[in-house]
Amino acid sequence: MVDWTSDANEALKLTLVRSTEDTKDLAEDESYEFHPTFTYPIYGEDEKLYGFEGLEIDLRFASGSLTQYLNVKYTKRLDSASTVDDVEGTLSRFIPPGYFKDEQKFLDFVEEDATTFHPSGRLVYSYTRHVPSSTDKGKATSNSHDLDPDSEDSVVFEAYHASLFLVGELHRRMQIFILLYIEAGSYINEDEDSWEFVILYEKRKRRGTPEMATYHFVGYSSLYPFYFFPEKTRMRLSQFVILPPYQHRGHGSELYRAIYQHILSQSNTAELTVEDPAEAFEDLRDRNDLRMLLSNQRFMEEGFGSEAVTHGGGRVGGVGRAGKSQRGGKGAIMSKGKMGPPSDKAWLEKWRIDLKIAGRQFHRLVEMLLLLRLDSSDARAERAYRIQVKERLYRFNFEILAQLEKEERLEKLEETFQSVREDYSRILSMVS
């Protein structure tokens, strides 16, 4: 008996298509075919499609401009039209009209697109990686930043900042990745024309003709500016996605750094905030913010004293080779700097403003740095740290805690403190 039900996540196949010449330069196991994580925003909560056997939804993108081709194939189709899902019609409502249906015409377009497409906007950040091989597949290496970007053995990645006005057409093609990879993700309202984007591309030279380089979409982030009293803006990071072929290779961290460096360079932007971050993104943000602070020599010296900073800048209390904090050991000497605990609040606020980090995030980072250096055998320091963290937690959760009886409130606050401390240790173990 034929099962007429198909899993939409398995049926939908996505492909970033490169030109014939660019495909020749790929490593043997370098693939740009992948499947979505979610399809419920398109095909419904159960992510099932009914009426087909051997269903394949073939959605391809020109790897630069993301111009699309869509074709629906199957081995059998149920005769009853009333119960068969309209697979193409439903998906077509989520992508721009005018997509290719003729495969050869699409492939011809890809050949042309490879040589004519160039990112719109302003280049704000770049970094270099080894050309992917069958062993490393483009993973970050310790000396990636020392690579010669002009070498044939290097691939350059470039991040471009652009307004919705500049990349509106491109945005309508790339926004489907928000639905497919961000839980509860949704399309932005393009009527609000203040949206900005930072878009990441791979720029790869062709072997044999290194003067010819082609661009390939990696991922992007959407940003929205809000008024910040008295005459600046607060930039909110709203969406953030790296496509599966590029995931787990450090490109998400690079895109985040590109955004942060751009924010720092804008005199009219007061701070960067993040809208309802997923746990994975929150970890990425924490890791990169911590590394930024640890590498800021002046900040670390003022915070913990000159002995806290190595000649390389910023390593404290000891993040060892395994990336784990050496708390409680003889090397974990309490600071004489402004960081405390307790921290000098005026000093913290000055640095927070200079670094353009939102308040809650900055104070969490400070608490992590204090924990990294904290000597667990020093009762006075332990108490000062516990009070500092609990004070912030109490203010943040005031409305809930204020409804509890005193004994229950203190118990809940201690429970939250221990949970936060445990999570800080987890994050610190990832920072090396």
PDB file of N, CA, C and O in Angstrom, residues 231-291:
ATOM      1  N   GLU A 231      20.022  62.122  20.865  1.00  0.00           N
ATOM      2  CA  GLU A 231      20.091  62.298  19.409  1.00  0.00           C
ATOM      3  C   GLU A 231      20.888  61.193  18.720  1.00  0.00           C
ATOM      4  O   GLU A 231      21.553  61.425  17.709  1.00  0.00           O
ATOM      5  N   LYS A 232      20.821  59.994  19.263  1.00  0.00           N
ATOM      6  CA  LYS A 232      21.509  58.865  18.641  1.00  0.00           C
ATOM      7  C   LYS A 232      20.515  57.748  18.356  1.00  0.00           C
ATOM      8  O   LYS A 232      19.306  57.911  18.549  1.00  0.00           O
ATOM      9  N   THR A 233      21.035  56.603  17.880  1.00  0.00           N
ATOM     10  CA  THR A 233      20.180  55.447  17.619  1.00  0.00           C
ATOM     11  C   THR A 233      20.712  54.237  18.385  1.00  0.00           C
ATOM     12  O   THR A 233      21.909  54.130  18.661  1.00  0.00           O
ATOM     13  N   ARG A 234      19.802  53.352  18.718  1.00  0.00           N
ATOM     14  CA  ARG A 234      20.154  52.049  19.290  1.00  0.00           C
ATOM     15  C   ARG A 234      19.904  51.025  18.181  1.00  0.00           C
ATOM     16  O   ARG A 234      18.794  50.923  17.657  1.00  0.00           O
ATOM     17  N   MET A 235      20.945  50.275  17.790  1.00  0.00           N
ATOM     18  CA  MET A 235      20.796  49.320  16.703  1.00  0.00           C
ATOM     19  C   MET A 235      20.410  47.957  17.265  1.00  0.00           C
ATOM     20  O   MET A 235      21.106  47.419  18.130  1.00  0.00           O
ATOM     21  N   ARG A 236      19.304  47.421  16.782  1.00  0.00           N
ATOM     22  CA  ARG A 236      18.853  46.111  17.248  1.00  0.00           C
ATOM     23  C   ARG A 236      19.124  45.053  16.178  1.00  0.00           C
ATOM     24  O   ARG A 236      18.687  45.176  15.037  1.00  0.00           O
ATOM     25  N   LEU A 237      19.870  44.023  16.565  1.00  0.00           N
ATOM     26  CA  LEU A 237      20.098  42.889  15.680  1.00  0.00           C
ATOM     27  C   LEU A 237      18.853  42.005  15.749  1.00  0.00           C
ATOM     28  O   LEU A 237      18.504  41.493  16.808  1.00  0.00           O
ATOM     29  N   SER A 238      18.173  41.849  14.610  1.00  0.00           N
ATOM     30  CA  SER A 238      16.880  41.169  14.605  1.00  0.00           C
ATOM     31  C   SER A 238      16.967  39.721  14.134  1.00  0.00           C
ATOM     32  O   SER A 238      16.399  38.827  14.753  1.00  0.00           O
ATOM     33  N   GLN A 239      17.659  39.481  13.027  1.00  0.00           N
ATOM     34  CA  GLN A 239      17.762  38.137  12.456  1.00  0.00           C
ATOM     35  C   GLN A 239      19.218  37.843  12.113  1.00  0.00           C
ATOM     36  O   GLN A 239      19.982  38.749  11.764  1.00  0.00           O
ATOM     37  N   PHE A 240      19.571  36.563  12.180  1.00  0.00           N
ATOM     38  CA  PHE A 240      20.969  36.186  11.969  1.00  0.00           C
ATOM     39  C   PHE A 240      20.987  34.747  11.473  1.00  0.00           C
ATOM     40  O   PHE A 240      20.501  33.844  12.160  1.00  0.00           O
ATOM     41  N   VAL A 241      21.520  34.530  10.278  1.00  0.00           N
ATOM     42  CA  VAL A 241      21.530  33.166   9.738  1.00  0.00           C
ATOM     43  C   VAL A 241      22.789  32.926   8.903  1.00  0.00           C
ATOM     44  O   VAL A 241      23.207  33.788   8.123  1.00  0.00           O
ATOM     45  N   ILE A 242      23.397  31.760   9.115  1.00  0.00           N
ATOM     46  CA  ILE A 242      24.491  31.258   8.277  1.00  0.00           C
ATOM     47  C   ILE A 242      23.978  29.971   7.636  1.00  0.00           C
ATOM     48  O   ILE A 242      23.445  29.097   8.335  1.00  0.00           O
ATOM     49  N   LEU A 243      24.123  29.822   6.340  1.00  0.00           N
ATOM     50  CA  LEU A 243      23.585  28.652   5.655  1.00  0.00           C
ATOM     51  C   LEU A 243      24.356  27.384   6.052  1.00  0.00           C
ATOM     52  O   LEU A 243      25.558  27.435   6.321  1.00  0.00           O
ATOM     53  N   PRO A 244      23.680  26.234   6.077  1.00  0.00           N
ATOM     54  CA  PRO A 244      24.287  24.980   6.538  1.00  0.00           C
ATOM     55  C   PRO A 244      25.644  24.621   5.935  1.00  0.00           C
ATOM     56  O   PRO A 244      26.511  24.137   6.674  1.00  0.00           O
ATOM     57  N   PRO A 245      25.897  24.841   4.632  1.00  0.00           N
ATOM     58  CA  PRO A 245      27.219  24.469   4.114  1.00  0.00           C
ATOM     59  C   PRO A 245      28.373  25.236   4.764  1.00  0.00           C
ATOM     60  O   PRO A 245      29.525  24.810   4.674  1.00  0.00           O
ATOM     61  N   TYR A 246      28.061  26.342   5.410  1.00  0.00           N
ATOM     62  CA  TYR A 246      29.095  27.186   6.015  1.00  0.00           C
ATOM     63  C   TYR A 246      29.071  27.150   7.554  1.00  0.00           C
ATOM     64  O   TYR A 246      29.869  27.838   8.193  1.00  0.00           O
ATOM     65  N   GLN A 247      28.165  26.362   8.126  1.00  0.00           N
ATOM     66  CA  GLN A 247      28.044  26.334   9.578  1.00  0.00           C
ATOM     67  C   GLN A 247      29.175  25.533  10.227  1.00  0.00           C
ATOM     68  O   GLN A 247      29.804  24.698   9.589  1.00  0.00           O
ATOM     69  N   HIS A 248      29.420  25.823  11.515  1.00  0.00           N
ATOM     70  CA  HIS A 248      30.430  25.140  12.341  1.00  0.00           C
ATOM     71  C   HIS A 248      31.850  25.355  11.826  1.00  0.00           C
ATOM     72  O   HIS A 248      32.712  24.502  12.003  1.00  0.00           O
ATOM     73  N   ARG A 249      32.084  26.487  11.190  1.00  0.00           N
ATOM     74  CA  ARG A 249      33.421  26.820  10.687  1.00  0.00           C
ATOM     75  C   ARG A 249      33.849  28.228  11.092  1.00  0.00           C
ATOM     76  O   ARG A 249      34.773  28.790  10.518  1.00  0.00           O
ATOM     77  N   GLY A 250      33.140  28.805  12.046  1.00  0.00           N
ATOM     78  CA  GLY A 250      33.530  30.114  12.551  1.00  0.00           C
ATOM     79  C   GLY A 250      32.977  31.293  11.779  1.00  0.00           C
ATOM     80  O   GLY A 250      33.256  32.447  12.127  1.00  0.00           O
ATOM     81  N   HIS A 251      32.168  31.044  10.749  1.00  0.00           N
ATOM     82  CA  HIS A 251      31.649  32.162   9.954  1.00  0.00           C
ATOM     83  C   HIS A 251      30.597  32.967  10.712  1.00  0.00           C
ATOM     84  O   HIS A 251      30.465  34.180  10.491  1.00  0.00           O
ATOM     85  N   GLY A 252      29.853  32.315  11.607  1.00  0.00           N
ATOM     86  CA  GLY A 252      28.895  33.056  12.417  1.00  0.00           C
ATOM     87  C   GLY A 252      29.591  34.068  13.318  1.00  0.00           C
ATOM     88  O   GLY A 252      29.151  35.206  13.447  1.00  0.00           O
ATOM     89  N   SER A 253      30.704  33.639  13.923  1.00  0.00           N
ATOM     90  CA  SER A 253      31.477  34.564  14.772  1.00  0.00           C
ATOM     91  C   SER A 253      32.033  35.714  13.952  1.00  0.00           C
ATOM     92  O   SER A 253      32.046  36.871  14.395  1.00  0.00           O
ATOM     93  N   GLU A 254      32.490  35.430  12.759  1.00  0.00           N
ATOM     94  CA  GLU A 254      33.040  36.492  11.895  1.00  0.00           C
ATOM     95  C   GLU A 254      31.953  37.487  11.496  1.00  0.00           C
ATOM     96  O   GLU A 254      32.180  38.692  11.479  1.00  0.00           O
ATOM     97  N   LEU A 255      30.761  36.985  11.176  1.00  0.00           N
ATOM     98  CA  LEU A 255      29.667  37.893  10.818  1.00  0.00           C
ATOM     99  C   LEU A 255      29.286  38.756  12.019  1.00  0.00           C
ATOM    100  O   LEU A 255      29.056  39.962  11.876  1.00  0.00           O
ATOM    101  N   TYR A 256      29.251  38.155  13.198  1.00  0.00           N
ATOM    102  CA  TYR A 256      28.944  38.941  14.403  1.00  0.00           C
ATOM    103  C   TYR A 256      30.010  40.011  14.634  1.00  0.00           C
ATOM    104  O   TYR A 256      29.688  41.161  14.957  1.00  0.00           O
ATOM    105  N   ARG A 257      31.278  39.645  14.461  1.00  0.00           N
ATOM    106  CA  ARG A 257      32.349  40.632  14.630  1.00  0.00           C
ATOM    107  C   ARG A 257      32.239  41.743  13.590  1.00  0.00           C
ATOM    108  O   ARG A 257      32.524  42.907  13.876  1.00  0.00           O
ATOM    109  N   ALA A 258      31.842  41.386  12.381  1.00  0.00           N
ATOM    110  CA  ALA A 258      31.652  42.399  11.334  1.00  0.00           C
ATOM    111  C   ALA A 258      30.592  43.410  11.757  1.00  0.00           C
ATOM    112  O   ALA A 258      30.762  44.626  11.585  1.00  0.00           O
ATOM    113  N   ILE A 259      29.499  42.908  12.308  1.00  0.00           N
ATOM    114  CA  ILE A 259      28.416  43.785  12.760  1.00  0.00           C
ATOM    115  C   ILE A 259      28.896  44.680  13.895  1.00  0.00           C
ATOM    116  O   ILE A 259      28.677  45.899  13.895  1.00  0.00           O
ATOM    117  N   TYR A 260      29.572  44.082  14.873  1.00  0.00           N
ATOM    118  CA  TYR A 260      30.023  44.840  16.035  1.00  0.00           C
ATOM    119  C   TYR A 260      31.036  45.914  15.639  1.00  0.00           C
ATOM    120  O   TYR A 260      30.953  47.067  16.093  1.00  0.00           O
ATOM    121  N   GLN A 261      31.986  45.556  14.772  1.00  0.00           N
ATOM    122  CA  GLN A 261      32.970  46.544  14.324  1.00  0.00           C
ATOM    123  C   GLN A 261      32.297  47.677  13.561  1.00  0.00           C
ATOM    124  O   GLN A 261      32.689  48.848  13.680  1.00  0.00           O
ATOM    125  N   HIS A 262      31.285  47.337  12.780  1.00  0.00           N
ATOM    126  CA  HIS A 262      30.534  48.378  12.057  1.00  0.00           C
ATOM    127  C   HIS A 262      29.847  49.318  13.036  1.00  0.00           C
ATOM    128  O   HIS A 262      29.893  50.546  12.861  1.00  0.00           O
ATOM    129  N   ILE A 263      29.214  48.754  14.081  1.00  0.00           N
ATOM    130  CA  ILE A 263      28.525  49.572  15.089  1.00  0.00           C
ATOM    131  C   ILE A 263      29.516  50.506  15.785  1.00  0.00           C
ATOM    132  O   ILE A 263      29.245  51.691  15.997  1.00  0.00           O
ATOM    133  N   LEU A 264      30.691  49.984  16.143  1.00  0.00           N
ATOM    134  CA  LEU A 264      31.704  50.814  16.796  1.00  0.00           C
ATOM    135  C   LEU A 264      32.130  51.987  15.926  1.00  0.00           C
ATOM    136  O   LEU A 264      32.470  53.059  16.432  1.00  0.00           O
ATOM    137  N   SER A 265      32.115  51.797  14.618  1.00  0.00           N
ATOM    138  CA  SER A 265      32.590  52.838  13.699  1.00  0.00           C
ATOM    139  C   SER A 265      31.550  53.933  13.451  1.00  0.00           C
ATOM    140  O   SER A 265      31.867  54.966  12.864  1.00  0.00           O
ATOM    141  N   GLN A 266      30.309  53.701  13.888  1.00  0.00           N
ATOM    142  CA  GLN A 266      29.234  54.659  13.620  1.00  0.00           C
ATOM    143  C   GLN A 266      29.046  55.590  14.811  1.00  0.00           C
ATOM    144  O   GLN A 266      28.541  55.182  15.862  1.00  0.00           O
ATOM    145  N   SER A 267      29.429  56.847  14.658  1.00  0.00           N
ATOM    146  CA  SER A 267      29.383  57.801  15.777  1.00  0.00           C
ATOM    147  C   SER A 267      27.961  58.084  16.255  1.00  0.00           C
ATOM    148  O   SER A 267      27.751  58.459  17.412  1.00  0.00           O
ATOM    149  N   ASN A 268      26.969  57.889  15.386  1.00  0.00           N
ATOM    150  CA  ASN A 268      25.591  58.196  15.771  1.00  0.00           C
ATOM    151  C   ASN A 268      24.873  56.989  16.384  1.00  0.00           C
ATOM    152  O   ASN A 268      23.693  57.080  16.728  1.00  0.00           O
ATOM    153  N   THR A 269      25.556  55.849  16.496  1.00  0.00           N
ATOM    154  CA  THR A 269      24.951  54.660  17.094  1.00  0.00           C
ATOM    155  C   THR A 269      25.459  54.489  18.517  1.00  0.00           C
ATOM    156  O   THR A 269      26.668  54.410  18.747  1.00  0.00           O
ATOM    157  N   ALA A 270      24.527  54.418  19.474  1.00  0.00           N
ATOM    158  CA  ALA A 270      24.907  54.369  20.887  1.00  0.00           C
ATOM    159  C   ALA A 270      25.244  52.966  21.357  1.00  0.00           C
ATOM    160  O   ALA A 270      26.161  52.769  22.149  1.00  0.00           O
ATOM    161  N   GLU A 271      24.490  51.947  20.878  1.00  0.00           N
ATOM    162  CA  GLU A 271      24.744  50.592  21.350  1.00  0.00           C
ATOM    163  C   GLU A 271      24.096  49.566  20.436  1.00  0.00           C
ATOM    164  O   GLU A 271      23.214  49.892  19.624  1.00  0.00           O
ATOM    165  N   LEU A 272      24.542  48.328  20.588  1.00  0.00           N
ATOM    166  CA  LEU A 272      23.993  47.201  19.847  1.00  0.00           C
ATOM    167  C   LEU A 272      23.198  46.322  20.800  1.00  0.00           C
ATOM    168  O   LEU A 272      23.699  45.903  21.845  1.00  0.00           O
ATOM    169  N   THR A 273      21.956  46.045  20.452  1.00  0.00           N
ATOM    170  CA  THR A 273      21.131  45.123  21.231  1.00  0.00           C
ATOM    171  C   THR A 273      20.717  43.961  20.338  1.00  0.00           C
ATOM    172  O   THR A 273      20.864  44.012  19.110  1.00  0.00           O
ATOM    173  N   VAL A 274      20.198  42.908  20.956  1.00  0.00           N
ATOM    174  CA  VAL A 274      19.776  41.721  20.209  1.00  0.00           C
ATOM    175  C   VAL A 274      18.338  41.409  20.569  1.00  0.00           C
ATOM    176  O   VAL A 274      17.963  41.382  21.746  1.00  0.00           O
ATOM    177  N   GLU A 275      17.526  41.143  19.553  1.00  0.00           N
ATOM    178  CA  GLU A 275      16.107  40.861  19.750  1.00  0.00           C
ATOM    179  C   GLU A 275      15.890  39.375  20.015  1.00  0.00           C
ATOM    180  O   GLU A 275      16.169  38.546  19.139  1.00  0.00           O
ATOM    181  N   ASP A 276      15.433  39.037  21.202  1.00  0.00           N
ATOM    182  CA  ASP A 276      15.010  37.682  21.552  1.00  0.00           C
ATOM    183  C   ASP A 276      15.960  36.610  21.010  1.00  0.00           C
ATOM    184  O   ASP A 276      15.568  35.770  20.188  1.00  0.00           O
ATOM    185  N   PRO A 277      17.215  36.589  21.448  1.00  0.00           N
ATOM    186  CA  PRO A 277      18.188  35.669  20.856  1.00  0.00           C
ATOM    187  C   PRO A 277      17.930  34.206  21.215  1.00  0.00           C
ATOM    188  O   PRO A 277      17.528  33.891  22.339  1.00  0.00           O
ATOM    189  N   ALA A 278      18.161  33.307  20.246  1.00  0.00           N
ATOM    190  CA  ALA A 278      18.123  31.874  20.513  1.00  0.00           C
ATOM    191  C   ALA A 278      19.334  31.509  21.349  1.00  0.00           C
ATOM    192  O   ALA A 278      20.336  32.234  21.379  1.00  0.00           O
ATOM    193  N   GLU A 279      19.274  30.364  22.027  1.00  0.00           N
ATOM    194  CA  GLU A 279      20.354  29.969  22.925  1.00  0.00           C
ATOM    195  C   GLU A 279      21.687  29.852  22.195  1.00  0.00           C
ATOM    196  O   GLU A 279      22.725  30.293  22.703  1.00  0.00           O
ATOM    197  N   ALA A 280      21.665  29.276  20.987  1.00  0.00           N
ATOM    198  CA  ALA A 280      22.912  29.107  20.230  1.00  0.00           C
ATOM    199  C   ALA A 280      23.518  30.456  19.872  1.00  0.00           C
ATOM    200  O   ALA A 280      24.741  30.644  19.949  1.00  0.00           O
ATOM    201  N   PHE A 281      22.676  31.415  19.500  1.00  0.00           N
ATOM    202  CA  PHE A 281      23.205  32.734  19.170  1.00  0.00           C
ATOM    203  C   PHE A 281      23.704  33.444  20.418  1.00  0.00           C
ATOM    204  O   PHE A 281      24.711  34.155  20.384  1.00  0.00           O
ATOM    205  N   GLU A 282      23.004  33.252  21.540  1.00  0.00           N
ATOM    206  CA  GLU A 282      23.437  33.896  22.785  1.00  0.00           C
ATOM    207  C   GLU A 282      24.835  33.405  23.176  1.00  0.00           C
ATOM    208  O   GLU A 282      25.683  34.186  23.625  1.00  0.00           O
ATOM    209  N   ASP A 283      25.083  32.114  22.985  1.00  0.00           N
ATOM    210  CA  ASP A 283      26.417  31.573  23.264  1.00  0.00           C
ATOM    211  C   ASP A 283      27.461  32.188  22.343  1.00  0.00           C
ATOM    212  O   ASP A 283      28.559  32.546  22.765  1.00  0.00           O
ATOM    213  N   LEU A 284      27.116  32.280  21.062  1.00  0.00           N
ATOM    214  CA  LEU A 284      28.040  32.873  20.087  1.00  0.00           C
ATOM    215  C   LEU A 284      28.367  34.315  20.470  1.00  0.00           C
ATOM    216  O   LEU A 284      29.532  34.733  20.442  1.00  0.00           O
ATOM    217  N   ARG A 285      27.345  35.043  20.833  1.00  0.00           N
ATOM    218  CA  ARG A 285      27.528  36.446  21.240  1.00  0.00           C
ATOM    219  C   ARG A 285      28.410  36.546  22.477  1.00  0.00           C
ATOM    220  O   ARG A 285      29.343  37.353  22.532  1.00  0.00           O
ATOM    221  N   ASP A 286      28.113  35.706  23.490  1.00  0.00           N
ATOM    222  CA  ASP A 286      28.899  35.734  24.728  1.00  0.00           C
ATOM    223  C   ASP A 286      30.368  35.424  24.467  1.00  0.00           C
ATOM    224  O   ASP A 286      31.263  36.104  24.987  1.00  0.00           O
ATOM    225  N   ARG A 287      30.622  34.392  23.684  1.00  0.00           N
ATOM    226  CA  ARG A 287      32.011  33.997  23.395  1.00  0.00           C
ATOM    227  C   ARG A 287      32.779  35.125  22.736  1.00  0.00           C
ATOM    228  O   ARG A 287      33.922  35.431  23.106  1.00  0.00           O
ATOM    229  N   ASN A 288      32.153  35.740  21.749  1.00  0.00           N
ATOM    230  CA  ASN A 288      32.854  36.793  21.007  1.00  0.00           C
ATOM    231  C   ASN A 288      33.011  38.073  21.819  1.00  0.00           C
ATOM    232  O   ASN A 288      34.049  38.733  21.745  1.00  0.00           O
ATOM    233  N   ASP A 289      32.000  38.411  22.606  1.00  0.00           N
ATOM    234  CA  ASP A 289      32.115  39.594  23.462  1.00  0.00           C
ATOM    235  C   ASP A 289      33.194  39.396  24.525  1.00  0.00           C
ATOM    236  O   ASP A 289      33.969  40.310  24.836  1.00  0.00           O
ATOM    237  N   LEU A 290      33.248  38.188  25.097  1.00  0.00           N
ATOM    238  CA  LEU A 290      34.276  37.903  26.097  1.00  0.00           C
ATOM    239  C   LEU A 290      35.675  37.995  25.499  1.00  0.00           C
ATOM    240  O   LEU A 290      36.585  38.580  26.102  1.00  0.00           O
ATOM    241  N   ARG A 291      35.860  37.417  24.334  1.00  0.00           N
ATOM    242  CA  ARG A 291      37.179  37.469  23.688  1.00  0.00           C
ATOM    243  C   ARG A 291      37.566  38.903  23.373  1.00  0.00           C
ATOM    244  O   ARG A 291      38.740  39.279  23.478  1.00  0.00           O
TER     245      ARG A 291
END
